[in-house]
Coordinates of C-alpha atoms and ligand atoms in Angstrom, one line a residue:
M1 CA -97.0 81.3 12.6
K2 CA -93.4 80.8 11.0
A3 CA -93.4 81.2 7.5
V4 CA -92.1 78.0 5.5
A5 CA -90.1 78.2 2.2
N6 CA -91.5 75.2 0.3
E7 CA -94.5 75.9 -2.1
H8 CA -96.3 72.5 -1.7
L9 CA -96.0 72.8 1.7
K10 CA -97.3 76.0 2.6
K11 CA -100.1 75.0 0.5
W12 CA -100.7 71.9 2.4
I13 CA -100.7 73.4 5.6
E14 CA -103.2 76.0 4.4
E15 CA -105.5 73.1 3.4
M16 CA -104.9 71.3 6.5
C17 CA -105.8 74.5 8.5
L18 CA -109.0 74.9 6.2
L19 CA -110.3 71.2 7.2
C20 CA -108.8 70.5 10.5
Q21 CA -109.7 73.8 11.8
P22 CA -106.7 73.7 14.7
K23 CA -106.5 76.8 17.3
D24 CA -103.1 77.6 16.0
V25 CA -99.9 75.9 14.0
Q26 CA -96.5 75.7 15.0
I27 CA -94.1 74.6 12.6
I28 CA -91.3 72.3 14.4
D29 CA -87.8 73.6 14.1
G30 CA -86.2 70.8 16.0
S31 CA -84.5 73.1 18.9
D32 CA -83.8 72.0 22.3
E33 CA -85.6 75.4 23.5
E34 CA -89.2 73.9 21.5
N35 CA -88.3 70.8 23.1
K36 CA -88.4 72.0 26.4
Q37 CA -91.7 73.7 25.8
L38 CA -93.4 70.8 24.3
I39 CA -92.1 68.8 27.1
Q40 CA -93.5 71.4 29.6
K41 CA -96.7 71.0 28.1
L42 CA -97.0 67.6 28.0
I43 CA -96.3 67.6 32.0
E44 CA -99.3 70.1 32.3
S45 CA -101.7 68.0 30.6
K46 CA -100.4 64.9 32.6
T47 CA -99.6 62.9 29.4
L48 CA -95.9 63.1 30.7
V49 CA -94.6 62.6 34.0
K50 CA -90.9 63.4 34.7
L51 CA -88.5 60.4 35.7
K52 CA -85.3 60.7 38.1
R53 CA -83.6 59.5 35.0
P54 CA -82.1 63.2 33.2
G55 CA -84.2 64.2 30.4
S56 CA -86.3 61.2 31.0
Y57 CA -90.6 60.8 31.0
L58 CA -93.0 58.6 31.4
A59 CA -96.5 58.4 29.4
R60 CA -99.6 56.3 30.1
S61 CA -101.7 55.5 27.0
N62 CA -105.7 55.2 26.8
P63 CA -105.7 51.4 27.6
E64 CA -107.6 50.8 24.4
D65 CA -104.9 52.6 22.4
V66 CA -101.9 50.3 23.2
A67 CA -100.8 48.8 20.0
R68 CA -100.9 48.9 15.8
V69 CA -104.2 48.1 14.9
E70 CA -104.0 45.9 11.6
D71 CA -107.4 45.6 10.9
R72 CA -108.1 49.6 10.5
T73 CA -104.8 49.6 8.7
F74 CA -105.2 50.3 4.7
I75 CA -103.4 50.1 1.6
C76 CA -105.7 52.4 -0.9
S77 CA -104.0 52.0 -4.2
K78 CA -105.7 53.1 -7.4
S79 CA -106.4 49.1 -7.9
S80 CA -107.6 46.5 -5.3
E81 CA -105.2 44.3 -7.2
N82 CA -102.1 46.3 -6.3
A83 CA -103.0 46.0 -2.4
G84 CA -103.2 42.3 -2.9
P85 CA -104.6 39.8 -0.3
T86 CA -102.8 40.4 2.4
N87 CA -103.9 44.0 2.7
N88 CA -107.3 45.8 3.8
W89 CA -108.0 47.8 0.6
Q90 CA -110.9 50.3 -0.2
E91 CA -111.8 52.3 -2.9
P92 CA -109.3 55.8 -2.4
A93 CA -111.8 58.3 -3.4
E94 CA -114.6 56.9 -1.0
I95 CA -112.2 56.3 1.8
K96 CA -110.9 60.2 1.2
T97 CA -114.4 61.5 1.6
K98 CA -114.9 59.5 4.5
L99 CA -111.4 60.5 6.4
K100 CA -112.3 64.3 5.1
G101 CA -115.3 63.9 7.1
L102 CA -113.3 62.5 10.2
F103 CA -110.7 65.3 9.7
Q104 CA -113.0 67.9 9.5
G105 CA -112.9 70.3 12.5
C106 CA -110.9 67.4 14.4
M107 CA -108.1 69.7 15.8
R108 CA -110.5 72.4 17.0
G109 CA -109.0 73.5 20.5
R110 CA -105.6 71.8 19.6
T111 CA -102.2 73.0 18.4
M112 CA -101.2 72.0 14.5
Y113 CA -97.9 70.9 14.5
V114 CA -96.1 70.7 11.4
V115 CA -93.2 68.3 11.4
P116 CA -90.8 68.2 8.6
Y117 CA -88.6 65.4 8.9
L118 CA -85.9 63.5 6.6
M119 CA -86.0 59.6 6.9
G120 CA -82.1 58.3 5.9
P121 CA -78.7 60.1 6.8
Y122 CA -78.1 64.3 6.2
G123 CA -76.3 64.1 3.3
S124 CA -77.3 60.6 2.4
P125 CA -78.8 60.3 -1.6
Y126 CA -81.0 57.6 -0.4
A127 CA -82.4 60.0 2.1
K128 CA -86.5 60.9 1.6
G129 CA -88.1 64.2 2.8
A130 CA -91.5 63.8 4.6
V131 CA -93.4 66.3 6.8
E132 CA -96.1 65.0 9.3
I133 CA -99.0 67.7 10.3
T134 CA -100.3 66.1 13.7
D135 CA -102.1 67.7 17.0
S136 CA -100.5 65.4 19.3
P137 CA -97.3 67.0 21.0
Y138 CA -96.6 63.5 22.7
V139 CA -96.0 62.5 18.8
V140 CA -93.8 65.4 18.4
V141 CA -91.3 64.7 21.0
N142 CA -90.8 61.0 20.4
M143 CA -90.4 61.8 16.3
R144 CA -87.5 63.8 17.6
L145 CA -85.9 61.1 18.8
M146 CA -86.9 58.9 16.0
A147 CA -86.6 60.8 13.2
R148 CA -84.1 63.7 12.0
V149 CA -86.8 66.3 12.8
G150 CA -87.0 70.1 12.0
K151 CA -85.2 73.1 9.8
R152 CA -82.3 71.0 8.8
A153 CA -84.9 68.5 7.3
E154 CA -87.0 71.1 6.1
E155 CA -84.0 72.4 4.2
A156 CA -83.3 69.1 2.6
L157 CA -86.8 69.7 1.8
G158 CA -85.9 72.4 -1.0
N159 CA -88.8 73.3 -3.0
S160 CA -89.9 69.5 -3.8
E161 CA -92.6 67.4 -3.1
F162 CA -92.4 65.3 0.0
V163 CA -94.4 62.3 1.5
K164 CA -97.1 63.6 3.3
C165 CA -97.9 62.3 6.9
L166 CA -101.6 63.8 8.1
H167 CA -102.5 62.7 12.0
S168 CA -105.0 63.5 14.4
V169 CA -106.2 62.0 17.9
G170 CA -109.3 62.4 16.7
R171 CA -110.7 63.9 19.7
P172 CA -111.5 68.2 19.1
L173 CA -111.8 70.0 22.1
A174 CA -115.0 72.3 22.8
A175 CA -114.0 76.1 24.3
D176 CA -114.4 75.1 27.9
E177 CA -113.8 70.9 27.5
K178 CA -110.8 70.0 29.5
D179 CA -108.6 67.9 27.8
V180 CA -107.7 63.9 29.0
S181 CA -103.9 62.9 29.3
W182 CA -104.1 60.8 26.3
P183 CA -106.9 61.5 23.7
C184 CA -107.8 59.3 21.3
N185 CA -110.7 57.8 19.7
P186 CA -109.9 54.2 19.2
K187 CA -114.2 53.6 17.8
E188 CA -113.0 55.6 14.7
T189 CA -109.2 54.6 14.1
Y190 CA -108.0 54.6 10.5
I191 CA -104.9 54.5 9.3
V192 CA -104.6 54.7 5.3
H193 CA -102.2 54.7 3.1
F194 CA -102.2 56.3 -0.6
P195 CA -99.1 54.7 -2.4
E196 CA -99.6 56.4 -5.5
E197 CA -100.0 59.9 -4.2
R198 CA -97.6 59.3 -1.1
E199 CA -99.7 60.2 1.4
V200 CA -100.6 59.0 5.0
W201 CA -104.1 59.7 6.8
S202 CA -103.8 58.2 10.3
F203 CA -106.6 59.4 12.4
G204 CA -108.3 57.9 16.1
S205 CA -104.8 56.5 17.9
G206 CA -102.0 58.2 19.3
Y207 CA -100.1 54.9 20.0
G208 CA -96.6 54.0 17.9
G209 CA -96.9 52.9 14.4
N210 CA -100.4 54.4 14.4
A211 CA -99.0 57.9 15.2
L212 CA -95.4 58.2 14.6
L213 CA -96.1 58.0 10.8
N214 CA -92.7 58.1 9.8
K215 CA -91.6 54.7 10.6
K216 CA -94.1 51.9 9.5
C217 CA -96.3 53.8 7.8
F218 CA -93.7 55.9 5.6
A219 CA -90.5 54.0 6.0
L220 CA -91.8 50.8 5.1
R221 CA -95.5 50.6 3.7
L222 CA -95.1 53.9 1.5
A223 CA -91.3 53.3 0.7
S224 CA -91.6 49.8 -0.1
C225 CA -93.6 50.8 -3.4
M226 CA -91.3 53.6 -3.8
A227 CA -88.2 50.9 -3.7
R228 CA -90.3 48.9 -6.2
D229 CA -90.7 51.7 -8.6
E230 CA -87.2 52.5 -8.1
G231 CA -85.3 49.2 -7.8
W232 CA -84.0 49.2 -4.3
L233 CA -85.5 47.5 -1.3
A234 CA -87.3 48.6 2.2
E235 CA -87.2 46.1 4.6
H236 CA -88.6 45.6 8.1
M237 CA -84.7 44.7 9.3
L238 CA -82.3 45.4 12.1
I239 CA -78.4 46.1 10.6
I240 CA -75.6 45.5 12.2
S241 CA -71.9 44.3 12.3
V242 CA -70.0 41.5 13.1
T243 CA -66.4 41.6 14.2
N244 CA -64.1 38.7 14.5
P245 CA -60.9 38.3 17.0
E246 CA -59.0 39.5 13.9
G247 CA -61.1 42.5 13.7
E248 CA -62.3 41.5 10.2
K249 CA -65.8 43.0 10.0
K250 CA -69.1 41.8 8.1
Y251 CA -72.4 43.9 7.8
F252 CA -75.8 41.9 8.5
T253 CA -79.6 42.9 8.2
A254 CA -82.1 40.1 9.9
S255 CA -85.5 40.2 9.4
F256 CA -88.2 39.3 12.2
P257 CA -91.6 40.1 13.1
S258 CA -92.1 42.7 15.7
A259 CA -91.5 42.0 19.3
C260 CA -89.0 38.7 18.0
G261 CA -86.1 40.5 19.6
K262 CA -84.7 42.5 16.8
T263 CA -83.3 45.3 19.4
N264 CA -81.9 42.3 21.4
L265 CA -80.1 41.1 18.4
A266 CA -79.2 44.7 17.1
M267 CA -77.0 45.4 20.6
L268 CA -76.2 41.8 21.4
S269 CA -73.4 41.7 24.0
S270 CA -71.3 38.7 23.0
T271 CA -70.4 35.8 24.8
L272 CA -67.8 34.8 22.7
P273 CA -64.4 36.3 23.6
G274 CA -62.9 38.6 21.1
W275 CA -66.1 38.8 18.9
K276 CA -68.5 41.7 18.7
V277 CA -71.9 43.1 17.6
E278 CA -72.3 46.6 16.8
C279 CA -75.3 48.4 15.8
V280 CA -76.5 50.7 13.1
G281 CA -80.7 49.9 13.4
D282 CA -82.8 47.7 15.0
D283 CA -86.0 48.0 12.7
I284 CA -85.7 49.4 9.4
A285 CA -83.4 49.1 6.4
W286 CA -83.3 50.8 3.3
M287 CA -80.9 49.0 0.9
H288 CA -79.4 50.1 -2.6
W289 CA -76.6 48.1 -4.9
G290 CA -73.3 49.9 -4.7
K291 CA -71.5 50.6 -8.1
D292 CA -69.2 47.5 -6.8
G293 CA -72.3 45.4 -6.8
R294 CA -72.9 45.1 -3.4
L295 CA -76.1 45.6 -1.2
Y296 CA -75.7 48.6 1.1
A297 CA -78.1 49.4 3.8
V298 CA -79.0 52.7 5.5
N299 CA -80.9 53.2 8.7
P300 CA -83.3 55.5 7.9
E301 CA -84.2 56.1 11.4
A302 CA -82.3 58.3 14.1
G303 CA -83.9 56.4 17.3
F304 CA -85.4 52.9 18.7
F305 CA -89.0 52.1 19.9
G306 CA -88.1 49.2 21.5
V307 CA -90.3 46.9 23.5
A308 CA -89.5 47.5 27.5
T309 CA -90.9 44.7 28.5
G310 CA -88.3 41.8 29.0
T311 CA -85.5 43.9 28.6
S312 CA -82.8 44.0 31.4
M313 CA -79.2 43.8 32.2
K314 CA -79.1 40.4 31.3
S315 CA -81.2 40.4 28.2
N316 CA -80.0 43.6 26.5
P317 CA -77.6 45.7 29.1
N318 CA -76.5 47.8 25.8
A319 CA -80.3 49.0 25.4
M320 CA -80.1 49.0 29.4
K321 CA -77.8 51.8 28.9
T322 CA -78.7 53.7 25.4
I323 CA -82.2 54.6 28.1
E324 CA -80.3 55.7 31.1
K325 CA -80.9 59.1 29.9
N326 CA -82.9 61.4 27.8
A327 CA -85.8 58.6 26.9
I328 CA -89.6 58.2 26.6
F329 CA -91.3 55.4 28.4
T330 CA -94.7 54.6 27.4
N331 CA -96.9 52.1 29.5
V332 CA -94.6 50.8 31.9
G333 CA -94.7 51.1 35.8
L334 CA -93.6 54.0 37.7
T335 CA -91.6 53.1 40.6
D336 CA -92.3 55.0 44.3
D337 CA -88.9 56.8 43.6
G338 CA -89.5 58.5 40.2
D339 CA -87.9 55.3 38.1
V340 CA -89.8 52.9 35.7
W341 CA -90.3 49.0 35.8
W342 CA -91.4 46.6 34.1
E343 CA -91.8 42.7 34.1
G344 CA -88.3 41.1 33.4
M345 CA -86.4 44.3 34.3
T346 CA -85.0 42.6 37.6
D347 CA -86.0 39.3 39.2
V348 CA -87.4 41.1 42.3
P349 CA -90.0 43.6 41.5
P350 CA -90.3 46.6 43.5
Q351 CA -92.6 46.5 46.6
H352 CA -95.0 49.2 45.4
L353 CA -95.4 50.7 41.9
I354 CA -97.7 52.7 39.9
N355 CA -99.0 50.1 37.2
W356 CA -99.2 51.4 33.2
K357 CA -102.9 51.8 34.0
G358 CA -102.4 54.5 36.6
E359 CA -103.7 52.2 39.8
E360 CA -101.7 51.1 42.7
W361 CA -99.6 47.9 42.3
G362 CA -97.4 45.9 44.8
Q363 CA -97.2 43.2 46.8
A364 CA -99.5 44.2 49.6
A365 CA -102.4 42.9 47.3
V366 CA -102.0 40.6 44.6
P367 CA -101.7 42.6 41.1
T368 CA -104.1 41.0 39.0
E369 CA -102.9 43.1 36.0
K370 CA -99.3 43.7 34.8
A371 CA -96.9 46.6 36.1
A372 CA -96.5 47.6 32.4
H373 CA -98.2 46.7 29.2
P374 CA -96.3 43.5 27.4
N375 CA -96.4 46.4 24.0
S376 CA -94.6 48.9 26.8
R377 CA -91.9 51.1 25.0
F378 CA -89.1 53.0 25.0
T379 CA -87.9 55.9 23.0
A380 CA -84.3 57.1 22.5
A381 CA -81.7 58.1 20.2
T382 CA -79.7 55.7 18.2
S383 CA -76.7 58.1 19.5
Q384 CA -77.0 57.0 22.8
C385 CA -76.4 53.2 22.1
P386 CA -72.8 52.3 23.4
V387 CA -72.5 49.9 20.9
V388 CA -73.3 52.2 17.8
D389 CA -71.3 51.5 14.8
P390 CA -68.9 54.0 13.6
L391 CA -70.4 54.0 10.2
Y392 CA -74.5 53.8 11.6
E393 CA -74.9 57.7 9.7
A394 CA -72.9 56.7 6.7
P395 CA -74.7 58.1 3.5
L396 CA -74.0 55.3 1.4
G397 CA -74.9 52.9 3.8
V398 CA -73.1 49.5 5.0
P399 CA -72.2 46.4 2.7
I400 CA -73.9 43.8 3.7
S401 CA -72.7 40.2 3.7
G402 CA -75.6 38.2 5.0
I403 CA -79.5 38.7 5.6
I404 CA -81.1 36.9 8.3
F405 CA -84.6 35.9 8.5
G406 CA -86.3 34.5 11.6
G407 CA -89.7 34.4 13.5
R408 CA -90.9 32.7 16.9
R409 CA -91.4 29.3 16.6
S410 CA -91.5 26.7 19.3
T411 CA -91.7 23.5 17.0
T412 CA -90.3 22.7 13.3
M413 CA -88.2 25.6 12.7
P414 CA -84.4 24.6 13.5
L415 CA -81.9 27.0 15.2
V416 CA -79.9 27.8 11.9
R417 CA -79.8 27.1 8.5
Q418 CA -78.1 28.7 5.3
A419 CA -80.0 29.3 1.9
L420 CA -79.1 26.9 -0.8
S421 CA -79.1 29.8 -3.4
W422 CA -80.9 33.7 -3.8
E423 CA -83.9 31.7 -5.3
H424 CA -84.1 29.7 -2.0
G425 CA -83.3 32.4 0.4
V426 CA -86.2 34.7 -1.2
F427 CA -88.1 31.1 -0.9
L428 CA -87.3 31.1 3.3
G429 CA -88.2 34.8 3.4
A430 CA -91.5 34.1 1.8
S431 CA -92.5 31.1 4.0
M432 CA -91.6 33.0 7.1
T433 CA -94.2 31.9 9.9
S434 CA -94.5 33.4 13.5
E435 CA -96.4 33.5 16.8
T436 CA -98.1 36.7 17.3
T437 CA -97.2 39.1 19.7
A438 CA -98.3 41.9 22.1
A439 CA -97.2 44.6 19.0
A440 CA -100.4 44.4 17.0
K441 CA -103.8 44.0 19.0
G442 CA -105.5 40.3 18.8
E443 CA -104.5 37.2 19.9
V444 CA -100.9 36.3 21.5
G445 CA -99.3 33.2 20.2
K446 CA -101.3 32.2 17.2
L447 CA -99.1 30.8 14.5
R448 CA -99.2 33.1 11.4
H449 CA -97.5 33.5 8.3
D450 CA -95.3 36.4 8.1
P451 CA -93.8 36.8 4.9
F452 CA -90.3 38.8 5.2
A453 CA -92.2 40.1 8.4
M454 CA -93.3 42.4 6.2
L455 CA -97.0 41.0 6.5
P456 CA -98.6 44.0 8.3
F457 CA -95.9 46.4 6.5
C458 CA -95.8 46.0 2.6
G459 CA -97.2 49.0 0.5
Y460 CA -98.3 46.4 -2.5
H461 CA -99.2 43.1 -3.6
M462 CA -97.0 40.2 -1.6
G463 CA -96.8 38.3 -5.0
D464 CA -95.1 41.3 -6.5
Y465 CA -92.9 41.9 -3.4
F466 CA -91.6 38.3 -3.8
A467 CA -91.1 38.6 -7.3
H468 CA -88.8 42.1 -6.8
W469 CA -86.7 40.0 -4.1
L470 CA -86.2 37.6 -6.9
K471 CA -85.4 40.4 -9.5
Q472 CA -82.5 41.8 -7.7
K473 CA -80.2 38.7 -8.4
V474 CA -78.7 40.2 -11.6
S475 CA -75.2 39.3 -13.1
G476 CA -72.6 41.3 -11.8
R477 CA -73.9 41.8 -8.5
K478 CA -72.6 40.0 -5.3
C479 CA -76.0 39.3 -3.2
P480 CA -75.6 38.4 0.4
E481 CA -75.8 35.2 2.1
I482 CA -78.9 34.1 3.1
F483 CA -79.6 32.3 6.7
Y484 CA -83.1 31.4 8.7
V485 CA -82.7 31.0 12.6
N486 CA -85.1 30.4 15.2
W487 CA -84.3 31.3 18.9
F488 CA -87.6 29.9 20.3
L489 CA -87.6 26.4 20.0
K490 CA -89.1 24.5 23.2
D491 CA -88.8 21.2 24.5
D492 CA -91.6 18.8 25.6
S493 CA -92.1 20.5 28.4
G494 CA -92.3 24.2 27.4
K495 CA -88.4 24.8 28.2
F496 CA -86.7 26.8 25.4
L497 CA -83.9 24.5 24.0
W498 CA -81.7 27.5 23.3
P499 CA -80.4 30.1 25.5
G500 CA -80.7 33.1 23.3
F501 CA -79.5 36.6 23.7
G502 CA -75.5 36.7 24.0
E503 CA -75.3 33.2 23.1
N504 CA -76.6 33.9 19.3
M505 CA -73.2 35.3 18.6
K506 CA -72.3 32.0 18.2
V507 CA -74.7 31.6 15.3
L508 CA -73.6 34.7 14.1
K509 CA -70.1 33.4 14.1
W510 CA -70.9 30.0 12.2
M511 CA -72.5 32.7 9.5
C512 CA -69.1 34.8 9.0
E513 CA -67.7 31.5 8.7
R514 CA -70.3 30.1 6.2
I515 CA -69.5 33.3 4.5
D516 CA -66.1 33.0 4.3
G517 CA -65.9 29.2 3.5
K518 CA -64.2 28.2 6.5
T519 CA -66.7 26.1 7.5
K520 CA -68.6 23.1 5.5
G521 CA -71.8 23.0 7.4
V522 CA -74.1 20.0 6.3
K523 CA -76.5 20.4 3.4
T524 CA -80.3 19.2 3.8
P525 CA -83.3 19.8 1.7
I526 CA -84.2 22.7 3.8
G527 CA -80.4 24.5 3.7
I528 CA -77.4 24.2 4.9
R529 CA -76.8 23.3 8.5
P530 CA -73.7 23.6 11.0
E531 CA -72.7 20.3 13.2
A532 CA -74.6 20.7 16.4
Q533 CA -70.8 20.3 18.1
E534 CA -70.0 23.7 16.2
L535 CA -72.1 25.3 18.1
G536 CA -72.2 23.3 21.4
C537 CA -75.5 23.0 21.1
H538 CA -78.4 20.1 22.0
P539 CA -78.7 17.9 18.8
Q540 CA -82.7 18.8 18.8
L541 CA -81.7 22.1 17.9
L542 CA -80.9 21.3 14.5
E543 CA -83.2 18.4 14.0
I544 CA -85.5 17.9 10.8
N545 CA -88.8 16.7 11.9
Q546 CA -90.2 14.8 8.7
E547 CA -94.0 14.8 9.9
S548 CA -93.6 18.2 10.7
W549 CA -92.2 19.4 8.0
K550 CA -94.7 17.2 6.0
K551 CA -97.2 19.5 7.4
E552 CA -95.4 22.5 7.0
T553 CA -95.1 22.3 3.2
K554 CA -98.8 21.2 3.2
D555 CA -99.8 24.3 4.7
L556 CA -97.1 26.0 2.6
E557 CA -99.0 25.1 -0.5
S558 CA -102.4 26.7 0.3
Y559 CA -100.8 29.8 1.9
F560 CA -99.0 30.2 -1.6
A561 CA -102.3 29.8 -3.7
T562 CA -103.5 33.0 -1.9
F563 CA -101.0 34.8 -4.1
G564 CA -102.5 32.9 -7.5
K565 CA -101.1 34.0 -10.7
K566 CA -98.6 36.4 -8.9
L567 CA -97.0 33.9 -7.2
P568 CA -93.5 33.7 -8.8
Q569 CA -93.0 30.5 -10.1
E570 CA -89.6 30.0 -8.9
L571 CA -91.2 30.4 -5.5
L572 CA -94.0 27.4 -6.5
E573 CA -91.1 25.0 -7.6
E574 CA -88.9 25.5 -4.2
Q575 CA -91.9 24.3 -2.3
K576 CA -92.8 21.8 -4.6
K577 CA -89.3 20.5 -4.1
L578 CA -89.8 20.3 -0.6
Q579 CA -93.5 18.6 -0.4
K580 CA -91.7 15.9 -2.7
H581 CA -89.1 15.2 -0.2
F582 CA -90.8 15.4 2.8
E583 CA -94.0 13.1 1.1
C584 CA -91.9 10.6 -0.4
C585 CA -89.6 9.6 2.6
Ligands
SAT1 O1 -95.6 50.2 17.0 S1 -94.8 50.2 16.1 O2 -94.9 49.5 15.0 O3 -93.8 51.3 16.1 C1 -93.8 49.0 16.7 C2 -93.8 47.4 15.8 O4 -94.9 46.8 15.9 O5 -92.7 47.1 15.6
MN2 MN1 -90.7 46.5 13.9

């Protein structure tokens, strides 16, 4: 084993070796040569299949291990009150004892990879160092695309403390046992966060956010706690720039629940001549206040882990170009000529392919299974995106003019509106609701509250999180304007009313004009909306249905009640104002 310089890391590796008992240890340096060897190993173990796209590979997971597992995810702060009503909690010492039992000898017969990584651009004062210890080489090759991994990250750690992420697939190998292509242990899966100790312990899953601990576990759950303590914001938000025909650029962040089109908006290909969108990030924003009183965002990640299903040259041509090479695909179909396919990629499916379960799939037999799992994913570096913003790695971030909230709602929520004030904007974030998607295990299409799209990702009490947002408005600061959108309204026959994708540019244009004071808008109790003719859209898209809103605000009253004393008064007042309006008229 190569020596590591950081004393805390040295000690932690020794301790984890004693606990997990791996066959050997490899410190990840991030080099191309090292990556080549890991890929070779993954091909030999049949975890990866080489594709005809240059430098690209396909992985098929165990069908029991296909998405985040929210019911197995815990925030184990010292007091249960700090985890709040939206998180699972267990007494930290008790669950640590349980985890130590599970991790005892769990890497037998496997290599322990030590992955130093940095979240945030190199040289950024906002970047934070971490190390993931994992027994999954699939995790290592994905992290290499999604975070800044290896020697440079290790150097950036210096001799300071860092976030500790421990991960195991939970399947030790006996001396003569042959490995399976996707080892995991779904019955014993635990994703456990210790916010005060800045640690994550993840056992039993090798998939996405359960295993790539840099992403939701660190950059959102732990980072949201750091942000609360240090006065900044760690958010489930994409970051884009919007440039008008005059060449003026504005940056936006937007927060939607998982699999609600963040990647599509982040790489939008405009249908409006002269207008363009460029991408800084598609999932996570870390935001700090600058000396000029503006809010600046960095993307802590270095790559995309986007939903493959539905992605096409029509829906997201820039994503399709991003994944032309050096991409890892998980749980998509494999075509006969060694390429990938998923539902929605082309209008006509291939005659034959091997589906995500490794089974024959095609027109000869009517397929009962999908070609790709609905939560199938691609992993690729941000630098490969053809519309990457020139400032995507700016150490101090990009100045944010607008924050967009939204969800997947087939009724009630209009296409777009602007918040009436910062407090009203925070209220809009807090009242977000969305129909569930395949990104998390469980029922799909069920309406749930997902405040700020952070329901599964907030590392502390959601009531305190709302208060933290309200506290951001301080004199001398120029708070971004806040908007709320819904691309997913349907008519009575179940057809989408709004075309979405590139047409969303029209909505972004309206936002830019509102920020610049170039358009007046119509003031309503739920926010300022455009005139239908401004967007050239069906008036139904901007309608406020009295009955639906009455129900919506009533439901919000009971949801807000779940936060008890921790619900900020300002939000309660906003809710009461709306309730009064819709009940009386
Ligand atoms: O699996 S991930 O958590 O990385 C993807 C998502 O749910 O957004
Ligand atoms: Mn996400």
